[in-house]
XYZ file of C-alpha atoms in Angstrom:
222
model
C -2.411 -1.868 -26.461
C -3.098 -5.275 -28.581
C -5.605 -5.978 -30.878
C -6.999 -5.421 -34.616
C -8.240 -1.685 -36.086
C -11.732 -2.846 -33.869
C -10.836 -4.290 -30.913
C -8.328 -4.398 -28.105
C -6.918 -4.862 -24.934
C -5.178 -3.154 -21.831
C -4.661 -3.020 -18.156
C -7.053 -0.912 -16.854
C -8.589 0.139 -13.431
C -12.339 1.090 -13.438
C -13.126 4.476 -11.602
C -16.771 4.910 -12.020
C -20.176 2.977 -13.103
C -23.271 4.301 -13.928
C -26.457 2.911 -15.493
C -27.182 3.603 -18.700
C -31.161 2.736 -19.776
C -32.535 -0.434 -18.758
C -29.926 -2.891 -18.839
C -26.683 -1.381 -20.205
C -24.482 0.258 -18.254
C -20.701 2.583 -18.769
C -17.921 1.685 -17.141
C -15.135 4.551 -16.445
C -11.371 3.069 -17.047
C -8.267 4.133 -16.229
C -6.042 2.478 -19.687
C -2.742 1.555 -18.850
C -2.048 2.785 -23.172
C -5.695 4.915 -23.491
C -5.349 7.295 -20.203
C -9.130 7.329 -19.209
C -11.937 6.088 -21.393
C -15.620 5.377 -20.871
C -17.724 1.945 -22.584
C -20.296 0.731 -22.441
C -21.152 -3.123 -20.887
C -24.587 -4.107 -22.827
C -27.002 -6.107 -21.245
C -24.377 -5.937 -18.033
C -27.432 -5.161 -15.251
C -29.547 -8.161 -16.297
C -26.621 -10.169 -17.508
C -26.256 -13.250 -16.026
C -22.273 -13.769 -17.065
C -20.600 -13.002 -13.600
C -17.925 -10.335 -14.760
C -20.689 -8.242 -16.082
C -23.048 -7.904 -12.916
C -20.377 -7.186 -10.667
C -17.918 -4.976 -11.823
C -17.334 -1.908 -10.056
C -15.056 0.333 -9.382
C -11.259 -0.352 -8.057
C -11.676 -3.534 -10.218
C -8.375 -3.876 -12.134
C -7.330 -6.338 -15.034
C -6.997 -6.354 -18.637
C -10.173 -5.514 -20.055
C -10.935 -5.574 -23.950
C -12.724 -3.348 -25.715
C -14.764 -3.230 -29.057
C -14.672 -0.118 -30.925
C -18.105 0.121 -32.885
C -18.290 1.712 -36.510
C -19.510 4.882 -35.237
C -17.373 7.461 -34.333
C -20.175 8.944 -32.223
C -20.698 5.479 -30.130
C -18.705 4.296 -27.041
C -16.187 2.051 -26.673
C -18.121 -1.322 -25.556
C -16.343 -3.663 -23.047
C -16.185 -7.203 -24.421
C -14.390 -9.410 -21.415
C -12.473 -8.625 -18.207
C -8.981 -11.048 -17.137
C -6.914 -11.707 -14.965
C -9.301 -9.812 -12.749
C -8.499 -8.259 -8.985
C -10.590 -6.997 -6.668
C -8.910 -5.499 -3.774
C -11.392 -6.693 -1.114
C -9.425 -5.908 1.636
C -10.116 -2.534 0.732
C -13.675 -2.729 0.700
C -13.983 -4.115 3.859
C -11.769 -1.306 5.510
C -13.669 2.222 5.784
C -10.647 4.165 6.280
C -9.386 2.247 2.946
C -12.395 2.804 0.849
C -12.766 6.259 2.207
C -8.665 7.068 0.933
C -9.055 5.046 -2.519
C -12.315 6.723 -3.488
C -10.589 10.417 -2.868
C -7.963 8.844 -5.097
C -10.009 7.454 -7.992
C -11.939 10.992 -7.415
C -8.818 12.887 -7.948
C -7.402 10.830 -11.013
C -10.987 11.285 -13.323
C -10.891 14.966 -12.698
C -7.719 14.772 -13.771
C -7.487 13.209 -16.938
C -8.962 13.697 -20.356
C -10.803 11.377 -21.713
C -9.009 9.479 -24.035
C -5.540 10.933 -23.860
C -2.806 8.726 -23.657
C -0.347 10.818 -21.669
C -3.002 10.402 -18.673
C -1.859 5.999 -18.952
C 1.127 7.351 -17.067
C -0.862 7.607 -14.037
C -2.487 3.823 -14.548
C 0.992 2.434 -11.851
C 0.911 4.906 -9.410
C -2.851 4.438 -9.323
C -2.665 0.427 -9.025
C 0.394 0.764 -6.629
C -1.540 2.663 -4.729
C -5.032 0.868 -4.427
C -3.075 -2.219 -3.657
C -1.347 -0.349 -1.361
C -4.370 0.217 0.439
C -5.648 -2.720 0.337
C -3.128 -4.660 2.197
C -2.580 -1.948 4.976
C -5.184 -1.515 7.769
C -4.530 1.828 10.086
C -5.403 4.920 8.969
C -2.121 6.395 9.342
C -1.063 4.524 6.935
C -3.599 4.834 4.620
C -3.228 9.005 4.521
C 0.223 8.084 3.479
C -0.450 6.299 0.870
C -2.843 8.670 -0.595
C -0.197 11.710 -0.203
C 1.485 10.518 -2.361
C -0.135 9.056 -4.530
C -1.430 13.034 -4.996
C 1.835 14.164 -5.085
C 2.802 12.234 -7.774
C -0.666 13.097 -9.799
C 0.466 16.503 -9.363
C 3.651 16.881 -10.291
C 3.028 14.790 -13.446
C -0.174 17.037 -14.512
C 2.428 19.983 -13.899
C 1.202 21.129 -10.169
C 3.162 20.975 -7.152
C 2.383 20.898 -3.449
C 6.070 21.955 -3.165
C 6.427 24.609 -4.701
C 6.985 27.139 -2.537
C 2.970 28.849 -2.390
C 1.119 25.999 -0.138
C 0.668 26.788 3.064
C 2.305 24.278 5.303
C 3.896 23.436 8.508
C 8.040 22.580 8.438
C 7.245 18.789 9.428
C 4.719 18.212 6.333
C 6.702 19.929 3.920
C 9.778 17.709 5.076
C 7.904 15.008 5.075
C 6.004 15.171 1.771
C 10.036 16.214 0.446
C 10.740 12.569 1.772
C 8.459 10.315 0.587
C 9.409 12.522 -3.355
C 12.667 11.492 -3.034
C 12.360 8.151 -1.609
C 9.263 7.803 -4.158
C 7.340 5.412 -1.639
C 4.864 6.719 0.467
C 6.427 7.135 4.220
C 4.522 6.699 7.658
C 5.830 9.655 9.736
C 6.831 8.864 13.055
C 5.153 12.583 14.651
C 1.549 12.135 15.658
C -0.949 14.065 13.779
C 1.127 14.496 10.591
C -0.620 12.201 8.359
C -3.912 14.381 9.177
C -2.136 17.527 8.379
C -0.863 15.626 5.563
C -4.048 14.599 3.871
C -5.877 18.013 4.579
C -3.063 20.028 2.646
C -3.241 18.270 0.227
C -7.337 17.807 -0.441
C -7.493 22.249 0.201
C -4.615 22.256 -2.573
C -6.672 19.882 -5.129
C -9.878 21.416 -4.279
C -8.145 25.476 -4.907
C -6.694 24.123 -8.466
C -10.258 21.945 -9.330
C -12.655 24.805 -7.822
C -14.848 22.919 -6.603
C -14.825 20.512 -3.378
C -14.481 16.748 -3.988
C -17.425 14.760 -3.995
C -15.865 11.539 -2.320
C -14.036 12.731 0.689
C -15.560 12.400 4.341
C -16.022 14.410 6.801
C -12.884 13.118 8.549
C -10.637 13.894 5.788
C -11.863 17.081 5.160
C -9.576 20.147 5.865
C -11.217 22.271 9.796
C -12.676 25.453 8.383
């Protein structure tokens, strides 16, 4: 994080956006240094500046912020540089669905402006980039499961603690990804579907509520 006492910049990825009033927009991000944070893009919805009018989920780059004098006010988003938008992810419904799940899980397991959450920035960026580059659903599932395994471990949970119901093949696949430090697409058909369903079931059990972005095709069978 760089800048003086009132402004700073850091690499970040957009987790969500929502309107505020008639012309402003609240942008929620995961920063490499600050963890999850929210900032106001003033006049974003009426601005002719391209970066303001088109900022969207998954956008990644170096974001510049200004801290207002009031401690109760949100940060102000000033500028984005080195921006990446991952068009391959946005044009593939499977990649988009799995990417949206990664963003929601990140948001729900992260506390606002907790620097420890910044440790998830690089894994999330790598996952979004990999989803954008991949074209098939099994690969999207493997990338998403691997990211969720890393997130759960970093927040004190684990799918491999012996309490999670899964097939022996699924457990071996999870363990292989953890050991290798990378997503692996298994050769055994149907294993990625079991893996994503096991992951969703475990995460929703921890949260005590359903994931909002998970489409029906990804949900565990009931």
